[in-house]
PDB file of C-alpha atoms in Angstrom:
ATOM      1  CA  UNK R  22       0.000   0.000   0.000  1.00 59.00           C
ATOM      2  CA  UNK R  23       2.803   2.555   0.701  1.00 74.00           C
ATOM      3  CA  UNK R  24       4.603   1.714  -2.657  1.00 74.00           C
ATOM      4  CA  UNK R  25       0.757   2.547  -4.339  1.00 77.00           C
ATOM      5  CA  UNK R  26       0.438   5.498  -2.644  1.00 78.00           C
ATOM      6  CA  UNK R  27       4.075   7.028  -3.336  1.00 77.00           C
ATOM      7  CA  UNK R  28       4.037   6.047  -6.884  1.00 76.00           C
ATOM      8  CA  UNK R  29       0.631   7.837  -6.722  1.00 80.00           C
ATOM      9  CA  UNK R  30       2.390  10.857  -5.233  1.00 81.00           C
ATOM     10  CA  UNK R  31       5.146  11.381  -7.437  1.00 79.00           C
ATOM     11  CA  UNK R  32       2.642  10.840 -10.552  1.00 80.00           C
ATOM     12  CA  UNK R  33       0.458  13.561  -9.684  1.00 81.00           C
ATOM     13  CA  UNK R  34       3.533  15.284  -8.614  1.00 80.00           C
ATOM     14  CA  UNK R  35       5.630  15.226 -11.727  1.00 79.00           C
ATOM     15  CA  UNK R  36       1.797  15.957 -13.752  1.00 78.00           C
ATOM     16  CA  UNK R  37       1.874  19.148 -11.630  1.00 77.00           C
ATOM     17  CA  UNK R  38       5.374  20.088 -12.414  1.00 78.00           C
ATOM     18  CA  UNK R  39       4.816  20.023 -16.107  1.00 73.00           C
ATOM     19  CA  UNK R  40       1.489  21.991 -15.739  1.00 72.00           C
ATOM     20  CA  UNK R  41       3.558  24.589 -13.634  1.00 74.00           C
ATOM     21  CA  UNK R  42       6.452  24.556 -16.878  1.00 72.00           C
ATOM     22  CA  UNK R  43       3.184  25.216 -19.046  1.00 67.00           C
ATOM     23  CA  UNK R  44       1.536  27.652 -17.620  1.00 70.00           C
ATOM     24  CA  UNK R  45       5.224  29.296 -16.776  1.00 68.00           C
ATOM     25  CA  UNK R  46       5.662  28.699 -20.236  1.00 66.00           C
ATOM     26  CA  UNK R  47       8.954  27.474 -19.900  1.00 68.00           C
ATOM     27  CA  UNK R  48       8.135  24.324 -21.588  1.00 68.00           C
ATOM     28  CA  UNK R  49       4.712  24.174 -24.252  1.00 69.00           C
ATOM     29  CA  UNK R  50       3.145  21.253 -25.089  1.00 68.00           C
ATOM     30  CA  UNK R  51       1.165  21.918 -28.168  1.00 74.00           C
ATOM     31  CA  UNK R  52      -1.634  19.232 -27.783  1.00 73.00           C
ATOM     32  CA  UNK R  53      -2.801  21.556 -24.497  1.00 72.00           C
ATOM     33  CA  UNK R  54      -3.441  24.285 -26.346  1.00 75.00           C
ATOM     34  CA  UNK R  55      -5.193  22.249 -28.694  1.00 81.00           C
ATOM     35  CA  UNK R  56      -7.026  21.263 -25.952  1.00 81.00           C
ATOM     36  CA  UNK R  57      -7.633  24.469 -25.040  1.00 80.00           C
ATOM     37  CA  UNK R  58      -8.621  25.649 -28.537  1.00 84.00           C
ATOM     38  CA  UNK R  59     -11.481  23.288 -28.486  1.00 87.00           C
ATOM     39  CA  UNK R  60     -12.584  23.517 -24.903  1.00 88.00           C
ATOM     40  CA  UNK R  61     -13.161  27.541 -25.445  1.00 87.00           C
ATOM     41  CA  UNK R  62     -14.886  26.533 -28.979  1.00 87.00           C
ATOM     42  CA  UNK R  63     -17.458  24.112 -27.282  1.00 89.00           C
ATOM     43  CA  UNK R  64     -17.744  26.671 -24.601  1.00 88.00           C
ATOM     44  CA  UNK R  65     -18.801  29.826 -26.662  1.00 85.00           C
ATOM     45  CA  UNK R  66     -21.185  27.211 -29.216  1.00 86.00           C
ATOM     46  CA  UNK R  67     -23.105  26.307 -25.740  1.00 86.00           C
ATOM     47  CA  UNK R  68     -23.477  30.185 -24.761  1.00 85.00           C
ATOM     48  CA  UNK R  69     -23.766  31.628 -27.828  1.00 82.00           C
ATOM     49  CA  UNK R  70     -27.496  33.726 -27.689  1.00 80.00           C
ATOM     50  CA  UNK R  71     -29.447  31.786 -30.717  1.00 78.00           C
ATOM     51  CA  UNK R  72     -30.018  35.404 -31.826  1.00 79.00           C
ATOM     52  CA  UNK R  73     -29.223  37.761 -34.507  1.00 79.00           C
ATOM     53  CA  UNK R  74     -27.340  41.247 -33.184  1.00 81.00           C
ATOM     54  CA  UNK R  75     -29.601  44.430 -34.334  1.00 83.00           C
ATOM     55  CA  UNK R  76     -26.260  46.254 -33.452  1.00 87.00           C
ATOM     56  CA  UNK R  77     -24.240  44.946 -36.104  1.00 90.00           C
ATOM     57  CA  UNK R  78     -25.019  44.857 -39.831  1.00 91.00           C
ATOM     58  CA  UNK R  79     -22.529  43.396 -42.921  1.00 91.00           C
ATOM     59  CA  UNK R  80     -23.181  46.061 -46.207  1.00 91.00           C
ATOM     60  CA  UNK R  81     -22.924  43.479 -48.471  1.00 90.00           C
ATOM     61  CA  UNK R  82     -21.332  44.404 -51.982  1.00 89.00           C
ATOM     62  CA  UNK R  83     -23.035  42.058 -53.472  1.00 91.00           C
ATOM     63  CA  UNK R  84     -24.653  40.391 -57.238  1.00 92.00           C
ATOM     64  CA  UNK R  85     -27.664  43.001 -57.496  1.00 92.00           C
ATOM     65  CA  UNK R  86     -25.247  45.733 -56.362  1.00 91.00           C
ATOM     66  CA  UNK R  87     -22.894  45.214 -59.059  1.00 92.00           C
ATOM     67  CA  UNK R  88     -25.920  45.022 -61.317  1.00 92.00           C
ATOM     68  CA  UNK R  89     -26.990  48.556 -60.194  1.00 92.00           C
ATOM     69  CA  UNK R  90     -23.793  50.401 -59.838  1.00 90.00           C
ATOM     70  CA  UNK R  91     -21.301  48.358 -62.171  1.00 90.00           C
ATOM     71  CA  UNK R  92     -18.247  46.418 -61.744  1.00 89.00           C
ATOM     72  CA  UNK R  93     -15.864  46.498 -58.641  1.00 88.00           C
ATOM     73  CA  UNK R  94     -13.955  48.060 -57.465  1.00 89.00           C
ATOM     74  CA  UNK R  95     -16.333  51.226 -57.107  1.00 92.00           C
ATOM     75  CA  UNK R  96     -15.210  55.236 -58.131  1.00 93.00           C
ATOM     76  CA  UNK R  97     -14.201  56.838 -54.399  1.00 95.00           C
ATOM     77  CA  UNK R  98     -17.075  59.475 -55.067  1.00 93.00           C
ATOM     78  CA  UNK R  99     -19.883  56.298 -55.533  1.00 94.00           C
ATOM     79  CA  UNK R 100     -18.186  55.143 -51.452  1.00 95.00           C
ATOM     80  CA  UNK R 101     -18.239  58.423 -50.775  1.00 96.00           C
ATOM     81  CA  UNK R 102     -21.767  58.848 -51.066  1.00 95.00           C
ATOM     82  CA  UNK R 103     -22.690  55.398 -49.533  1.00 95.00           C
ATOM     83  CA  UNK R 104     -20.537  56.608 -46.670  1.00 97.00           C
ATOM     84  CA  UNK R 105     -22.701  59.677 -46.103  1.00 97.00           C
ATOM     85  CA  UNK R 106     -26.114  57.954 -46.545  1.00 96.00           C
ATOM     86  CA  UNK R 107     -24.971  55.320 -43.809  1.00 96.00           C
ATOM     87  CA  UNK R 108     -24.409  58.162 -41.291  1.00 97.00           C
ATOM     88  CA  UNK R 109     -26.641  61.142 -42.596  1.00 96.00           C
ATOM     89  CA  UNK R 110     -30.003  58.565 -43.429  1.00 96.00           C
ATOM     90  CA  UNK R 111     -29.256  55.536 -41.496  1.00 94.00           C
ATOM     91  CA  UNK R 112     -27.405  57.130 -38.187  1.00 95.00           C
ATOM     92  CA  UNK R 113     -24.861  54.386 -38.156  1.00 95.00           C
ATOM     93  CA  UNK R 114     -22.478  55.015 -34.977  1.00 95.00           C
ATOM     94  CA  UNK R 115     -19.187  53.686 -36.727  1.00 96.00           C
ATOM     95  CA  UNK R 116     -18.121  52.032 -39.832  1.00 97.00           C
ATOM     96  CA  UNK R 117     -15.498  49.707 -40.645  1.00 96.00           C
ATOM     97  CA  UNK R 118     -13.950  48.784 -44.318  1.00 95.00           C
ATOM     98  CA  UNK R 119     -12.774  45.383 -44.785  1.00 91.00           C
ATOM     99  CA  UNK R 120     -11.174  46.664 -47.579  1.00 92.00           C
ATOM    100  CA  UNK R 121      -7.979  48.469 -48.794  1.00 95.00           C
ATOM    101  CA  UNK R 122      -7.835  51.749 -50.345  1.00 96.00           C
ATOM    102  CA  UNK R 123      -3.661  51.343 -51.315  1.00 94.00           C
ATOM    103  CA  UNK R 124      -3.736  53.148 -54.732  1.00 94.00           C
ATOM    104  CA  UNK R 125      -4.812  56.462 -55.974  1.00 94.00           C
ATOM    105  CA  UNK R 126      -8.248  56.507 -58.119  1.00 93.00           C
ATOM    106  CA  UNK R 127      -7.720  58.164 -61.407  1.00 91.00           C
ATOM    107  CA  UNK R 128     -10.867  57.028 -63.283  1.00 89.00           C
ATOM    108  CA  UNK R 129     -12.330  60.531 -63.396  1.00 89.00           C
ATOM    109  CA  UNK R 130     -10.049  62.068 -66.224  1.00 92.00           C
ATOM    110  CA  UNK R 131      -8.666  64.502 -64.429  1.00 92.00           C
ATOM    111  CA  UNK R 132      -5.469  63.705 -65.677  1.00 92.00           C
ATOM    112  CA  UNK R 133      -6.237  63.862 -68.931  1.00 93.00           C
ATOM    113  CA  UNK R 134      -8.076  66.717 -68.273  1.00 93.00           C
ATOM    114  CA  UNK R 135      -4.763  68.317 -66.693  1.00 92.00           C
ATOM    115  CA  UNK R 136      -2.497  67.110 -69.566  1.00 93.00           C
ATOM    116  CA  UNK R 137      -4.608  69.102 -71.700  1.00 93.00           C
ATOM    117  CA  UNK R 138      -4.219  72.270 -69.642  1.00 92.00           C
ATOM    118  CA  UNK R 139      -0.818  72.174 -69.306  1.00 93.00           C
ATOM    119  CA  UNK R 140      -0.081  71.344 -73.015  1.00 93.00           C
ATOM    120  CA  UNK R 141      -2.443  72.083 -76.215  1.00 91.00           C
ATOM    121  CA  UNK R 142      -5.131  74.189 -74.002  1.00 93.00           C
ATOM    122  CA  UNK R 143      -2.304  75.996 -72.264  1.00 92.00           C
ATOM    123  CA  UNK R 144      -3.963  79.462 -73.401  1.00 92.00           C
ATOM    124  CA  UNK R 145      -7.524  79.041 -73.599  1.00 93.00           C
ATOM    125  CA  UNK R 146      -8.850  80.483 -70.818  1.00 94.00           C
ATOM    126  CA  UNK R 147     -11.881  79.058 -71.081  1.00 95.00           C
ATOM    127  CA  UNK R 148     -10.873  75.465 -70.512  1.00 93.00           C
ATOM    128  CA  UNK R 149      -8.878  76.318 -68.036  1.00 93.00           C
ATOM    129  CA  UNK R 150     -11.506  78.184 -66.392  1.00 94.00           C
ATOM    130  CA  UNK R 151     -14.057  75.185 -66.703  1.00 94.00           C
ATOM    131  CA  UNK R 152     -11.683  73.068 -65.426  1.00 93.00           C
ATOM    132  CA  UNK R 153     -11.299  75.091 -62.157  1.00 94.00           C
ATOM    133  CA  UNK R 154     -14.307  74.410 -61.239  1.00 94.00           C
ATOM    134  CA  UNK R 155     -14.902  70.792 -62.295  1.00 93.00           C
ATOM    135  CA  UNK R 156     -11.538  69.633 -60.892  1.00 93.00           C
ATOM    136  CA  UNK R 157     -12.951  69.659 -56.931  1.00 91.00           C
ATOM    137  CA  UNK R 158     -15.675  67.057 -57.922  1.00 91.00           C
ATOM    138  CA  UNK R 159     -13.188  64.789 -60.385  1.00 93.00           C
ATOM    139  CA  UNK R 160     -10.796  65.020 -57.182  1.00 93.00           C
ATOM    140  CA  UNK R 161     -12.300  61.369 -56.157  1.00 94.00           C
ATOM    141  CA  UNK R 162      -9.958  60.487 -53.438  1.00 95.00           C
ATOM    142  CA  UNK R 163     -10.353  63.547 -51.517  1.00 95.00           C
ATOM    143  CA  UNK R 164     -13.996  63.489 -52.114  1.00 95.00           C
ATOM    144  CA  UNK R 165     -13.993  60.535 -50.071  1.00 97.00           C
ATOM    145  CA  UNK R 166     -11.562  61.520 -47.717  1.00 97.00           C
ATOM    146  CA  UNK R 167     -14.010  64.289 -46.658  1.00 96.00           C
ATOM    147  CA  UNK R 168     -16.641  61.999 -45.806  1.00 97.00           C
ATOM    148  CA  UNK R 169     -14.469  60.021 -43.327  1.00 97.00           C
ATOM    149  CA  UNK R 170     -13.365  63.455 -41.415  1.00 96.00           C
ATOM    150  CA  UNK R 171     -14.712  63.259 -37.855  1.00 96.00           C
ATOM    151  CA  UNK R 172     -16.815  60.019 -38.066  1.00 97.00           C
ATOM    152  CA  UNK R 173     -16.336  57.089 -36.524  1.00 96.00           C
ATOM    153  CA  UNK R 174     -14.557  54.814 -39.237  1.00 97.00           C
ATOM    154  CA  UNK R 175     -11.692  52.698 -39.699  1.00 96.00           C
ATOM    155  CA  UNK R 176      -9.851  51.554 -42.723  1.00 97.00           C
ATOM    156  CA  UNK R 177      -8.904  48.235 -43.069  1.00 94.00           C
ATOM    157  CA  UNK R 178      -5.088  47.117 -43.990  1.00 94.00           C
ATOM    158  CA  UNK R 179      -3.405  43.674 -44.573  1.00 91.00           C
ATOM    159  CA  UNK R 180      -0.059  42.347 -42.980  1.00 88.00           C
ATOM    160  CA  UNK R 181       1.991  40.125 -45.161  1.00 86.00           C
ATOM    161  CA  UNK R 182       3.843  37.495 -43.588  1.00 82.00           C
ATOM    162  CA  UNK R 183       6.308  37.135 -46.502  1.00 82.00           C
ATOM    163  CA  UNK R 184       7.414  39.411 -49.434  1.00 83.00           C
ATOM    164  CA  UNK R 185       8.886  38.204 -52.339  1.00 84.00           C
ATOM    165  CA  UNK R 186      12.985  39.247 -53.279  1.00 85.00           C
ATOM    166  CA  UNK R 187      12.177  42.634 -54.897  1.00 82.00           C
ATOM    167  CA  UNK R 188       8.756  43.223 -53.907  1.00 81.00           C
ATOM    168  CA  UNK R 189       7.950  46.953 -52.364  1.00 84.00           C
ATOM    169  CA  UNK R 190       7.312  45.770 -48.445  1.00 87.00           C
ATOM    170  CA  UNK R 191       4.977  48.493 -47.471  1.00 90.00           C
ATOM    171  CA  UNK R 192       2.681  50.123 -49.152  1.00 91.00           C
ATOM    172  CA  UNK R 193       0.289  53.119 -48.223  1.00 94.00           C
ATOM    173  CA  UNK R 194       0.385  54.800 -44.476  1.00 95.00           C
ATOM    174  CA  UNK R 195      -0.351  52.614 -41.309  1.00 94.00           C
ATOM    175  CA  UNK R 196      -2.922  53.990 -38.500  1.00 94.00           C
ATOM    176  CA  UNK R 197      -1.451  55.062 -35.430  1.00 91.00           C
ATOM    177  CA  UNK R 198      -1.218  52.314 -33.043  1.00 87.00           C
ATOM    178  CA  UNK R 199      -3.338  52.036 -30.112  1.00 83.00           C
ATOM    179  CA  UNK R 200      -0.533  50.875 -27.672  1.00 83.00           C
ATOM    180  CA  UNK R 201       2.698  49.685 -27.743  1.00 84.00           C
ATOM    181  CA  UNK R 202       4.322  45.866 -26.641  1.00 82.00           C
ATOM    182  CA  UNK R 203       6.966  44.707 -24.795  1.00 84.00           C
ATOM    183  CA  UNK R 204       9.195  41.971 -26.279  1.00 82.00           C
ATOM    184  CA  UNK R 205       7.990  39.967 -23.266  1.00 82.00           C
ATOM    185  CA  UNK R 206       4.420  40.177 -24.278  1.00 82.00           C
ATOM    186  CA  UNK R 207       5.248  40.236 -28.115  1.00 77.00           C
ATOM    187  CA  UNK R 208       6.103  36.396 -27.337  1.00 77.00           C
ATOM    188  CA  UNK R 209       3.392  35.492 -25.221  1.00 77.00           C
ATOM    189  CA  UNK R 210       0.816  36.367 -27.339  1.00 78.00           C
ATOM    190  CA  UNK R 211      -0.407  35.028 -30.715  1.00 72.00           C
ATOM    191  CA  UNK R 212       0.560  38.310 -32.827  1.00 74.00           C
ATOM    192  CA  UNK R 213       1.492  38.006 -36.441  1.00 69.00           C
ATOM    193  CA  UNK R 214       4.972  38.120 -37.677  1.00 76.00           C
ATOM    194  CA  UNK R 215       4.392  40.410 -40.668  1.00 82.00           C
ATOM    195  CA  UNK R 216       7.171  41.187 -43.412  1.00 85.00           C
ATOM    196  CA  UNK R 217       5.611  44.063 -44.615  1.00 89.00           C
ATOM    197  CA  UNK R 218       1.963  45.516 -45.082  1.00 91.00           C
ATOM    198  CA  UNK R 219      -0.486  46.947 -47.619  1.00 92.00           C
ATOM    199  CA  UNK R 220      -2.310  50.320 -46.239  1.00 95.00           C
ATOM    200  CA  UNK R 221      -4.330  52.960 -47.354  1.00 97.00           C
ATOM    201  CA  UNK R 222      -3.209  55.973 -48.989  1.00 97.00           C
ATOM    202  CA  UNK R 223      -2.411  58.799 -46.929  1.00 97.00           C
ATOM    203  CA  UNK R 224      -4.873  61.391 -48.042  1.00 96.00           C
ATOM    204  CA  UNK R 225      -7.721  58.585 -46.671  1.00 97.00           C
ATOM    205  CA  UNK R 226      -5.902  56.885 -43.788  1.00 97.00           C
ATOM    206  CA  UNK R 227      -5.078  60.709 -41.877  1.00 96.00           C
ATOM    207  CA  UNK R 228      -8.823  61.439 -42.619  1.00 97.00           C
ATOM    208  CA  UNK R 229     -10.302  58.131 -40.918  1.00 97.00           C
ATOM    209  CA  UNK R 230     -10.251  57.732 -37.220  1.00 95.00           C
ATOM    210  CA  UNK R 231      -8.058  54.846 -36.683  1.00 95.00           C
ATOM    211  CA  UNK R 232      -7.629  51.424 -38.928  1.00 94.00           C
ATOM    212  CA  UNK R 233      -8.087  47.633 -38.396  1.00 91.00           C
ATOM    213  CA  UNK R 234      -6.073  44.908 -39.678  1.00 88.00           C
ATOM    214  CA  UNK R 235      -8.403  41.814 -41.049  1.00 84.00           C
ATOM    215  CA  UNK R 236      -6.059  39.410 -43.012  1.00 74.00           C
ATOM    216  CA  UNK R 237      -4.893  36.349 -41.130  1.00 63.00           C
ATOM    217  CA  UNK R 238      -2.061  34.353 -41.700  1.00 58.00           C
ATOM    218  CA  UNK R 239      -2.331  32.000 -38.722  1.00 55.00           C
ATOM    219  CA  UNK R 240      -4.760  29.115 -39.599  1.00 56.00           C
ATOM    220  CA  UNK R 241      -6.376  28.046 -35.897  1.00 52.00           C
TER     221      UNK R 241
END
């Protein structure tokens, strides 16, 4: 009986050690946190409300909106207006883009319109007159920029885990961050490693109130 209980004791004693090197996480053993993974799945399935949020709604750029408005991506002055009617007709409280805004949108002819100015309608007033006062409203990105100014929205940008020998790493301006981590922390937690990013252009990202990052390169 004495051998059965000691053997008993150092079992449970050496299983609490390596708990203790886990949680300390001097040691990991990856088929706990496996365990883990699923035990906090099963746990949110069985308290989950069986209910639909009223809080949160997906604008869906969907079939029948590509049949009204054409083929994606959209002008900057077509968001721009969706923007407003979200917050001016529908009284959204914030508004997030799971999208990237990383390159300038030129479909307005502006520039051809400018070419022309500067070249073979150097000296007719006129034109250059006209073009005055069309340029604000062919200005698409800063169209859209004003509609982000003091609302509640965040841009969304993408963190690339590897970049190709050559490739341009980073691309368009990053939000400010909301805090900063040690390198302690930076190793406990699940962050991604990213080799470079793809962000909005500055004119939009300075205009919005702060940016999200929805790409994933960890697979759980």
């Amino acid at each position: 009986m004495q051998l059965q209980r000691l053997i008993r004791l150092l079992l449970s004693l050496l299983l609490l050690i390596l708990l203790l090197l886990n949680a300390s996480e001097l040691v990991r053993y990856p088929f706990l946190q496996q365990l883990e993974n699923w035990t906090y799945d099963a746990r949110l399935k069985f308290t989950l409300p069986n209910t639909v949020d009223p809080d949160i709604v997906i604008v869906d750029i969907d079939e029948a909106s590509l049949n009204r408005v054409g083929q994606f991506p959209w002008n900057r002055n077509i968001l721009a207006t969706l923007t407003d009617n979200l917050f001016n007709h529908y009284q959204v409280k914030s508004l997030a883009f799971d999208m990237v805004f990383a390159e300038e949108d030129k479909r307005s002819g502006l520039e051809i319109l400018e070419n022309l100015a500067a070249t073979e309608l150097k000296s007719d007033q006129a034109y250059q007159k006209t073009l005055d006062k069309l340029r604000p409203s062919l200005q698409f990105d800063r169209l859209f920029a004003k509609t982000l100014e003091n609302r509640n929205i965040s841009l969304g940008y993408i963190l690339r885990p590897n970049v190709k020998p050559g490739e341009q790493q980073e691309t368009g301006m990053l939000p400010e961050p909301i805090t900063e981590l040690t390198d302690d922390w930076a190793k406990r937690l699940p962050i991604a490693r990213a080799r470079g990013y793809t962000a909005n252009l500055p004119v939009l990202q300075q205009a919005a109130r702060t940016g999200g990052f929805f790409s994933n390169p960890f697979v759980d």
